[in-house]
XYZ file of C-alpha atoms in Angstrom:
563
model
C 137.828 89.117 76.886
C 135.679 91.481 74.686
C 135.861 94.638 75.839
C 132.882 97.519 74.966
C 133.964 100.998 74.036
C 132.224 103.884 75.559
C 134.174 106.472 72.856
C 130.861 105.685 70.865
C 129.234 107.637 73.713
C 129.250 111.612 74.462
C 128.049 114.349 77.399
C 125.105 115.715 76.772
C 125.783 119.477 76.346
C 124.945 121.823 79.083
C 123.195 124.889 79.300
C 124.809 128.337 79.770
C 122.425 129.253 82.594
C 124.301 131.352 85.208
C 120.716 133.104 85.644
C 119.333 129.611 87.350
C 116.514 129.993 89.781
C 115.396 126.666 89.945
C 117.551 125.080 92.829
C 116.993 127.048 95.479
C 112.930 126.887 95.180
C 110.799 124.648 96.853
C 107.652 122.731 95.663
C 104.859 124.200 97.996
C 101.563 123.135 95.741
C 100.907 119.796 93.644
C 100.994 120.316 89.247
C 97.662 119.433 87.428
C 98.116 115.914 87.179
C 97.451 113.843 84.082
C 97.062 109.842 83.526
C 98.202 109.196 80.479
C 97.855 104.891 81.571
C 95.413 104.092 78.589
C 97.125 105.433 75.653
C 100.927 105.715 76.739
C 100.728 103.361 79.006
C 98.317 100.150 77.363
C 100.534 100.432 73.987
C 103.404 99.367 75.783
C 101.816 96.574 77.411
C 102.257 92.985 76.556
C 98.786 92.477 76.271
C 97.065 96.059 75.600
C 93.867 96.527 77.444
C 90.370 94.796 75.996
C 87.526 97.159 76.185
C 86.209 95.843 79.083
C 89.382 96.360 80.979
C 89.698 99.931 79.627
C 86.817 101.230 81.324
C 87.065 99.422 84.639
C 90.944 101.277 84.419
C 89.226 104.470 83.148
C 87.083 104.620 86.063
C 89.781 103.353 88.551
C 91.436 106.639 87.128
C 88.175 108.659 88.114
C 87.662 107.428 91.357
C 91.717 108.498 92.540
C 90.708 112.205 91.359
C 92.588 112.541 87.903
C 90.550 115.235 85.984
C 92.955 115.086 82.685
C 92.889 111.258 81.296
C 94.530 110.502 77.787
C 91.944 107.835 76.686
C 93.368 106.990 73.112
C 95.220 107.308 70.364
C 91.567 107.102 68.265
C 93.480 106.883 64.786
C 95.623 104.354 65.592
C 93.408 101.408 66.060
C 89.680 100.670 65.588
C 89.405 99.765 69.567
C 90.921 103.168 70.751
C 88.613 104.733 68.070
C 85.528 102.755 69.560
C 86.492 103.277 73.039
C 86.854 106.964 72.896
C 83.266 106.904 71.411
C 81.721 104.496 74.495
C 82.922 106.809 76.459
C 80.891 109.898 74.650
C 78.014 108.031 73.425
C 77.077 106.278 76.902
C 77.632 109.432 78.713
C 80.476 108.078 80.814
C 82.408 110.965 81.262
C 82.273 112.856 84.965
C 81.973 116.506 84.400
C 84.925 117.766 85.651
C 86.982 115.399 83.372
C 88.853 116.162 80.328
C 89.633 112.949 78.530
C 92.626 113.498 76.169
C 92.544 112.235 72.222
C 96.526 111.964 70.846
C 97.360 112.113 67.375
C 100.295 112.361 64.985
C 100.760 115.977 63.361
C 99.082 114.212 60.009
C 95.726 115.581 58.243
C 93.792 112.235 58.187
C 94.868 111.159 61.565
C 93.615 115.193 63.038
C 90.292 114.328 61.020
C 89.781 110.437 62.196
C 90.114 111.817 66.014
C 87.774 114.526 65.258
C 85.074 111.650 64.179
C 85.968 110.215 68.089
C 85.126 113.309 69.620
C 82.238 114.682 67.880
C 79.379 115.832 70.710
C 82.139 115.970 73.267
C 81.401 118.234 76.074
C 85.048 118.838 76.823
C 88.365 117.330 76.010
C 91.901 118.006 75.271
C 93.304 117.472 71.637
C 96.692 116.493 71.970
C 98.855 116.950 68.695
C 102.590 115.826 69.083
C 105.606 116.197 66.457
C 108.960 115.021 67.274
C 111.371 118.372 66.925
C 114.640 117.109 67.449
C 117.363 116.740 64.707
C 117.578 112.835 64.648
C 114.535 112.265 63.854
C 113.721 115.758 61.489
C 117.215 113.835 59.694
C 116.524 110.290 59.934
C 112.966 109.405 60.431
C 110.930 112.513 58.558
C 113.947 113.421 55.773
C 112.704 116.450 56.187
C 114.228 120.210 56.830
C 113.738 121.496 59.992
C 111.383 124.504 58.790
C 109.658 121.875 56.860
C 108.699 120.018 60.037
C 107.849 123.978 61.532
C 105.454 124.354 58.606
C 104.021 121.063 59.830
C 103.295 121.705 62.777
C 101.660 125.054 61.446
C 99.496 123.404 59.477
C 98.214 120.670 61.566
C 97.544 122.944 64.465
C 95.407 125.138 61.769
C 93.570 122.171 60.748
C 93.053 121.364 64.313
C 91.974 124.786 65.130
C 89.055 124.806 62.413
C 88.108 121.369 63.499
C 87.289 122.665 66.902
C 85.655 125.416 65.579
C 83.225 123.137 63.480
C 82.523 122.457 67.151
C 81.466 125.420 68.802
C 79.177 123.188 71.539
C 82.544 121.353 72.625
C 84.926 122.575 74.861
C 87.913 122.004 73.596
C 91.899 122.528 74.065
C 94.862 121.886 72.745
C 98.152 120.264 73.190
C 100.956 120.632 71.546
C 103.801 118.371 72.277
C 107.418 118.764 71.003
C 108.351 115.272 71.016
C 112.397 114.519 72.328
C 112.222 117.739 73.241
C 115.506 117.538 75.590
C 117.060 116.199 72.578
C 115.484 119.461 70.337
C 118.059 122.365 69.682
C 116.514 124.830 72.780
C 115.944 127.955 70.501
C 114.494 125.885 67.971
C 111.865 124.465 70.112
C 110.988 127.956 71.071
C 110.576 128.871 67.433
C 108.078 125.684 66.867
C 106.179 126.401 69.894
C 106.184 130.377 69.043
C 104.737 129.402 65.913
C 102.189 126.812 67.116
C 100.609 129.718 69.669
C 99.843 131.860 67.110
C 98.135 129.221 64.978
C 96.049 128.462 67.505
C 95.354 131.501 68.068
C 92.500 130.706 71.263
C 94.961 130.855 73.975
C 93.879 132.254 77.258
C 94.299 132.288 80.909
C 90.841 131.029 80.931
C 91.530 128.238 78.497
C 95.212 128.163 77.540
C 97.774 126.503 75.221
C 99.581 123.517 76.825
C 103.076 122.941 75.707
C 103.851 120.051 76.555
C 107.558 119.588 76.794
C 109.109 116.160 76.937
C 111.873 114.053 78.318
C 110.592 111.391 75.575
C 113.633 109.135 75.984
C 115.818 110.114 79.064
C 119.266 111.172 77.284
C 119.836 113.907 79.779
C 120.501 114.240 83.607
C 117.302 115.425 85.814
C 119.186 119.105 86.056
C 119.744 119.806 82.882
C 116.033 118.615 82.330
C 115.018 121.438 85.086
C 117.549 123.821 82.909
C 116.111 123.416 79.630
C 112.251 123.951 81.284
C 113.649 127.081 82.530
C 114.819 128.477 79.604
C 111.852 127.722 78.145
C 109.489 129.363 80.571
C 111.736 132.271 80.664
C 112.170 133.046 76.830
C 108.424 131.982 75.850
C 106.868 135.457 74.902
C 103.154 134.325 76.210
C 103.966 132.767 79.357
C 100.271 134.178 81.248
C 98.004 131.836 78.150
C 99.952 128.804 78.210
C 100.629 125.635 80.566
C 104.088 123.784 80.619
C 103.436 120.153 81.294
C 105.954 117.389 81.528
C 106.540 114.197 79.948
C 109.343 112.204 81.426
C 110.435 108.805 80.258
C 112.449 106.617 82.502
C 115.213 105.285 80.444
C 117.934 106.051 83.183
C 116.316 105.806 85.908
C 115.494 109.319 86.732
C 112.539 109.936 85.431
C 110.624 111.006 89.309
C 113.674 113.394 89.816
C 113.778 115.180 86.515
C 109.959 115.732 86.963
C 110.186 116.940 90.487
C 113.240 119.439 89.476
C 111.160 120.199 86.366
C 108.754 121.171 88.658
C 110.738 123.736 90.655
C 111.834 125.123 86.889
C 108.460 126.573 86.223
C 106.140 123.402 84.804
C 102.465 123.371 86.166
C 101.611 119.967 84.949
C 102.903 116.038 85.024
C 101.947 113.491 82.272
C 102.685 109.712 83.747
C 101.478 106.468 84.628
C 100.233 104.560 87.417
C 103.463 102.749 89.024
C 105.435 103.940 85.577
C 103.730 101.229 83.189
C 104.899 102.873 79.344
C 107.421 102.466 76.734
C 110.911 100.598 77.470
C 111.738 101.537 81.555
C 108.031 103.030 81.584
C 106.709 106.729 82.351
C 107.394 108.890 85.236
C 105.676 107.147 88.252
C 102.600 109.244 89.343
C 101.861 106.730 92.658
C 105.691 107.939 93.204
C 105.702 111.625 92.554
C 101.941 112.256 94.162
C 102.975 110.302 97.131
C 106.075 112.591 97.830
C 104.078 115.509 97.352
C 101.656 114.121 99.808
C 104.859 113.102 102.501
C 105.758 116.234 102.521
C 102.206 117.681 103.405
C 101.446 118.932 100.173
C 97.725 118.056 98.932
C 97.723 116.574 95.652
C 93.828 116.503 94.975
C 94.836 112.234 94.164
C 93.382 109.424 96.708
C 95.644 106.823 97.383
C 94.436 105.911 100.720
C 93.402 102.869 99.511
C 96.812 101.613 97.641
C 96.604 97.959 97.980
C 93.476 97.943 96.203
C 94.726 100.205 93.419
C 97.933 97.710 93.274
C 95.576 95.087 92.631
C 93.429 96.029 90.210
C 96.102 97.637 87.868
C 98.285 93.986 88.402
C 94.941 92.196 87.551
C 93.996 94.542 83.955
C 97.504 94.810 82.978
C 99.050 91.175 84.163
C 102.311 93.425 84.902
C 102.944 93.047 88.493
C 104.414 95.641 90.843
C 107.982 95.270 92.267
C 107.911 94.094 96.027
C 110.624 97.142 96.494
C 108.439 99.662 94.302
C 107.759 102.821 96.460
C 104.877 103.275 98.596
C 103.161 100.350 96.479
C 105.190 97.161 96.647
C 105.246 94.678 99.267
C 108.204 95.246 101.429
C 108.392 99.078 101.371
C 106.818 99.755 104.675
C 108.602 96.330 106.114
C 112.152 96.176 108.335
C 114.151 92.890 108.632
C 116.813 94.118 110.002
C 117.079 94.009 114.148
C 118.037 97.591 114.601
C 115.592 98.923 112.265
C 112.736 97.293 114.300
C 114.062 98.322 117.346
C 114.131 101.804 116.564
C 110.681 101.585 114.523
C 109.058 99.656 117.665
C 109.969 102.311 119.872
C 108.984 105.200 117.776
C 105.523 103.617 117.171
C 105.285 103.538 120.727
C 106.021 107.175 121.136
C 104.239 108.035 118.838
C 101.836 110.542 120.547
C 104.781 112.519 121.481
C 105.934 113.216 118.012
C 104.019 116.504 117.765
C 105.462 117.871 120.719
C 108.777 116.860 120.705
C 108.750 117.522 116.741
C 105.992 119.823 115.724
C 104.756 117.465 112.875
C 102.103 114.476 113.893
C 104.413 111.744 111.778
C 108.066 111.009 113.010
C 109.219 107.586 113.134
C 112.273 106.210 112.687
C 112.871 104.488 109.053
C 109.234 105.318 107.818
C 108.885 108.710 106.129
C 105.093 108.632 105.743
C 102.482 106.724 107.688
C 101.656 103.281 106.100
C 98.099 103.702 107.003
C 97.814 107.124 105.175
C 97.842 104.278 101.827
C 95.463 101.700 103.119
C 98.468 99.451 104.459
C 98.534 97.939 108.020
C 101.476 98.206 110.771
C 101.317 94.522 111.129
C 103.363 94.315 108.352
C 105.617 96.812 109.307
C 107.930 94.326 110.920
C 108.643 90.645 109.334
C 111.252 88.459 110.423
C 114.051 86.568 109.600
C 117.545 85.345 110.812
C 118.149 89.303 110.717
C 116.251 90.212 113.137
C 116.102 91.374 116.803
C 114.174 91.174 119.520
C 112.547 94.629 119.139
C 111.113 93.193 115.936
C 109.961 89.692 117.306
C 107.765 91.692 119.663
C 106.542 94.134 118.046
C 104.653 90.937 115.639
C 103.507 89.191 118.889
C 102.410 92.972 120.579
C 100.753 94.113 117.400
C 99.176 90.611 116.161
C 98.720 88.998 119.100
C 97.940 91.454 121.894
C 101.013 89.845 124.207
C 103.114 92.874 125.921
C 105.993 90.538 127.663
C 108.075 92.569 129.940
C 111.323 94.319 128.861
C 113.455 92.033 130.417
C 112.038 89.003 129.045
C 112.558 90.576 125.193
C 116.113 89.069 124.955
C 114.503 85.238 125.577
C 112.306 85.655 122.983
C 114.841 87.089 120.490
C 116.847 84.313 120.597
C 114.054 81.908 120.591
C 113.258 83.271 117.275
C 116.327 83.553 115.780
C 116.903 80.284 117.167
C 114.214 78.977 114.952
C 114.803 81.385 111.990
C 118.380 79.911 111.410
C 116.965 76.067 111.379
C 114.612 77.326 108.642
C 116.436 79.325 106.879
C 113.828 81.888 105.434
C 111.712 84.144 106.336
C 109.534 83.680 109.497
C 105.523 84.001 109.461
C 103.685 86.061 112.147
C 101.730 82.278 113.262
C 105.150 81.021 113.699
C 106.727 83.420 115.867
C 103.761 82.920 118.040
C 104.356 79.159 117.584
C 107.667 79.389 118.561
C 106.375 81.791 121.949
C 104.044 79.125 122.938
C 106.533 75.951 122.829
C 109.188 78.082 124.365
C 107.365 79.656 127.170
C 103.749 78.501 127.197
C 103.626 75.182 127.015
C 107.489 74.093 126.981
C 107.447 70.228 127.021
C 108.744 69.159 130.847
C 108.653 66.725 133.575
C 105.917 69.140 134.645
C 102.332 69.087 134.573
C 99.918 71.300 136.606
C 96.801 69.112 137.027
C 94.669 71.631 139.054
C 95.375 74.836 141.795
C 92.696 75.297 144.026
C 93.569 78.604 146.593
C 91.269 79.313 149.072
C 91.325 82.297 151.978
C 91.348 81.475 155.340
C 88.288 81.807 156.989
C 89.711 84.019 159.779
C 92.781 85.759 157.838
C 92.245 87.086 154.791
C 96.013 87.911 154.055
C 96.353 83.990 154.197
C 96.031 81.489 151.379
C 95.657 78.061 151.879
C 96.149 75.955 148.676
C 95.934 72.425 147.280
C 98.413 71.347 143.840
C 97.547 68.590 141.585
C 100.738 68.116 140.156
C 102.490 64.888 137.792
C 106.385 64.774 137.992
C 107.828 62.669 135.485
C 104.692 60.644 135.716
C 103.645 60.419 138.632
C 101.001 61.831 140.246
C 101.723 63.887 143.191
C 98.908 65.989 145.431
C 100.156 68.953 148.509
C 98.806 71.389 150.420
C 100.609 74.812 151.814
C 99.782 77.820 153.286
C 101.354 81.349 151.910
C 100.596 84.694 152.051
C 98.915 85.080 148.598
C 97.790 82.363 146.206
C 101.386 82.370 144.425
C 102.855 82.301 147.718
C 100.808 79.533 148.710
C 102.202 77.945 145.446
C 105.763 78.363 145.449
C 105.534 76.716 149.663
C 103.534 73.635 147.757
C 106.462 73.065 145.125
C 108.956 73.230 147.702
C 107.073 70.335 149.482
C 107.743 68.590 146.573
C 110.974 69.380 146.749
C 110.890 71.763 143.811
C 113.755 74.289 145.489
C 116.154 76.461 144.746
C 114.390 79.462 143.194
C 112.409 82.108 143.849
C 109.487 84.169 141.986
C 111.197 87.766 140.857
C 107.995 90.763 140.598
C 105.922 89.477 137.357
C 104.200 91.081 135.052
C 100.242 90.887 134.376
C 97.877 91.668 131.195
C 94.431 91.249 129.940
C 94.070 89.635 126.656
C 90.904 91.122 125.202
C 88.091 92.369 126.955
C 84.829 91.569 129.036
C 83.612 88.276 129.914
C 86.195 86.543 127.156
C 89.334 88.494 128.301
C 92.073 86.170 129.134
C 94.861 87.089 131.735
C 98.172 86.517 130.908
C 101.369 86.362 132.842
C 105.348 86.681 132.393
C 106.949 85.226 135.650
C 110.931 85.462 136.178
C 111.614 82.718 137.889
C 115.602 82.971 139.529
C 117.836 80.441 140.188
C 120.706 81.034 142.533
C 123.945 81.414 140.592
C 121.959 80.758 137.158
C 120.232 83.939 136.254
C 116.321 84.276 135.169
C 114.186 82.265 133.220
C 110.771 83.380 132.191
C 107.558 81.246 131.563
C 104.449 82.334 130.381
C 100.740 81.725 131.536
C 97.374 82.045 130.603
C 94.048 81.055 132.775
C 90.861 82.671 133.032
C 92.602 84.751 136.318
C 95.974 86.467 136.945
C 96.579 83.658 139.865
C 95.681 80.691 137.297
C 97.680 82.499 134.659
C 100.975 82.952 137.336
C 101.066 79.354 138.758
C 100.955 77.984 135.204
C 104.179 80.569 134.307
C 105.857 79.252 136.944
C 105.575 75.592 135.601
C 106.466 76.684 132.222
C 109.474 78.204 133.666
C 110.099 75.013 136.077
C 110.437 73.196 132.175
C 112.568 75.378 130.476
C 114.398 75.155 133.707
C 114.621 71.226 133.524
C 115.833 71.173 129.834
C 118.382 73.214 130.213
C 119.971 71.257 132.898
C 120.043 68.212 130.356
């Protein structure tokens, strides 16, 4: 057996930070939030993005509320150049939007981005220049206050560009790329430098520094350390924005942000369900959504998240994971019998969450309210051999309308899963209902109820006189009785047909819809001596209709189990 070695491997070095605020803060308002899905995000797709996709994706982007967009990279390619000019040129823009232009720290890429942007109205130029010692060593072959002196003189060359510009609105960003694999003080010294070529910075209009986990070589703390540091030894901290960047190489990419976040960054760069480079960007749907669950506004719309889903699966052809958060498919779903007990019976208290709570959302297993992000409690519950029968009625309560008693909610449990082992998969919402109706509706039987006619008696109300139209095994078979109420009355004509040995436990009764179409429904125990309760189910156009036919229903189950 080959065996790897992991002596190739090393810690990444912590910080001396015994001054550490970070931990102990809490996250009380949302960053400035920044899609960075058509330039980060489209280069790393299979198939990048065709102009015509771009701008249905830049105006998805719009329409959520992001008011800092990264467009392009408008030196790289012809497209990105010709998009970022559509965009000017046809006045598509909102005016509270800052698109973003990216380039290299190189003079003829800062001039070719310049040509994208000319008659702008606002925008942010975003300069980056990778600071850390692999790739000052390996990449650049340069010295490390060559690459300074770089950065210097692209940012000046930037800075007179804008000022050929003076009708334009526009910022800058400067990002240390691999920052959390940059030497701390040296990033400091880069940055330090940067700010005072620049030399525009203010509260009004400041610097961004934006500071990034570009490949994920680092835990989320020390991530949260190193931001810190940063904010605490920067010398201009009042003209000047910390934003985040944060790759998702190990998985961590939502966590480093969030503890970034309580560090002292005011900003988050990321994607749309993490499309980007290798694992992808920080998750924005992810990190805005657990803002938003912890009743924080983040100024983004997600309320309609299916249709978001879509749209990005359909431009990009990438599609979401089912177990993606908030997004994919099975996220707000429970297969498991327990967990749809308990989420069944907090969905039906519900309205007592605020008292009993103080907070308007508390349900077992479901941290945020499905409906808050356009998705329906239908789906909340799906079934399979796992399930219970907490979840089997919550599908036929919430789909169907049906409310079958408590005590009947062990029947139909095992009805189901029954049925779910046979198949062996999951179970549909039409065939749990299925499944109801040939178990307790219409459960195949010697039986058949060919008419009920109950009528008063003319000189006692209280009494019922009524006529069956019955078939047993075939043959047809008609009786009158008398009873004290039609089901009475009923139960008196069975036993004339020597239908005995029961008796008709309290039943339950419903409406099924409303006004002249409502339907009534009911869930008769019927109780044999010595054999427990079966139920049957009935539906007629009136509760006595609706009862006799239960009873028949149960008469059948009744008769199959005996064979």
């Amino acid at each position: 057996m080959v065996t790897t070695s992991v002596s190739k491997y090393t810690q990444p070095n912590p910080f001396d930070h015994p001054e550490r605020q970070w931990p102990s803060r809490s996250i009380t308002t949302s960053p400035i939030w920044v899609s960075v899905d058509l330039r980060d995000g489209n280069q790393a797709l299979p198939n990048p993005l065709n102009p015509r996709q771009k701008l249905e994706y830049f105006k998805l982007l719009c329409q959520i509320g992001f008011k800092n967009i990264e467009v392009a990279f408008p030196s790289a390619s012809q497209d990105d150049f010709d998009f970022t000019r559509r965009l000017i040129d046809e006045d598509l823009i909102p005016d509270d939007v800052f698109i973003m232009a990216l380039t290299q720290c190189r003079d003829h890429l800062i001039d070719r981005t310049f040509e994208a942007i000319r008659g702008i109205r606002q925008c942010i130029f975003h300069a980056y220049l990778a600071t850390s010692d692999l790739h000052i060593r390996q990449v650049f072959d340069l010295t490390p206050q060559q690459t300074l002196q770089v950065a210097v003189d692209s940012v000046t060359r930037i800075r007179k560009g804008v000022e050929s510009m003076p009708d334009s609105d526009i910022r800058l960003e400067f990002s240390p790329e691999e920052f959390t694999d940059t030497d701390l003080d040296y990033s400091l010294e880069v940055c330090k430098a940067v700010y005072k070529a620049w030399g525009r910075a203010t509260p009004e209009k400041p610097l961004i520094l934006n500071l990034p986990a570009t490949v994920e070589r680092r835990p989320p703390n020390q991530y949260a350390d190193m931001i810190e540091l940063f904010c605490k030894h920067f010398p201009y901290p009042e003209n000047v924005l910390i934003s985040l960047h944060a790759h998702n190489d190990q998985g961590m990419a939502v966590a480093a942000t969030e503890m970034a976040l309580l560090a002292g960054a005011q900003r988050v760069e990321g994607t749309l369900f993490g499309h980007g480079e290798r694992t992808g960007n920080v998750d924005l749907v992810v990190v805005a959504n657990n803002f938003f669950a912890r009743g924080i506004p983040t100024g983004l719309d997600f309320s309609d998240l299916p249709r978001i889903a879509e749209t990005v699966e359909r431009l990009t052809g990438m599609p979401i994971h089912y177990r993606a958060p908030y997004a994919g498919e099975y996220v707000f779903t429970a297969f498991s019998g327990s967990h749809q007990d308990a989420i069944r019976k907090g969905m039906n208290q519900l309205d007592s969450a605020p008292k009993k709570f103080g907070v308007g959302w508390k349900v077992p297993y479901l941290h945020v309210d499905p409906t808050d992000l356009g998705r329906k409690y239908e789906s909340l519950i799906r079934i399979n051999s796992q399930s219970g029968k907490g979840g089997v009625v919550w599908v036929l309560e919430q789909e169907y309308g049906l409310q079958p008693p408590r005590a009947m909610h062990p029947e139909i449990g095992a009805a189901i899963q029954d049925y779910a082992d046979e198949v062996g998969r999951e179970v549909s919402s039409s065939e749990v209902k299925m499944v109801f109706d040939q178990v307790f509706v219409n459960p195949a039987g010697p039986y058949v109820l060919k008419g009920y006619w109950p009528r008063p008696d003319k000189h006692d109300p209280d009494k019922i006189h009524g006529e069956i139209h019955m078939s047993i095994d075939g043959t047809e078979h008609k009786v009158s009785a008398d009873g004290n109420g039609p089901v009475s009355a009923f139960v008196c004509g069975l036993e004339k047909l020597g239908l005995k040995g029961f008796s008709v436990d309290d039943y339950h009764e419903q409406a099924l819809g409303k006004g002249a179409d409502a339907t009534a429904v009911a869930y008769v125990p019927l109780k044999f001596a010595g054999n427990g309760v079966l139920f049957g189910v009935g539906e007629g156009t009136n509760i006595d209709q609706a009862a006799v036919r239960a009873i028949v229903a149960g008469l059948n189950r009744w008769a199959g189990k005996k064979k």
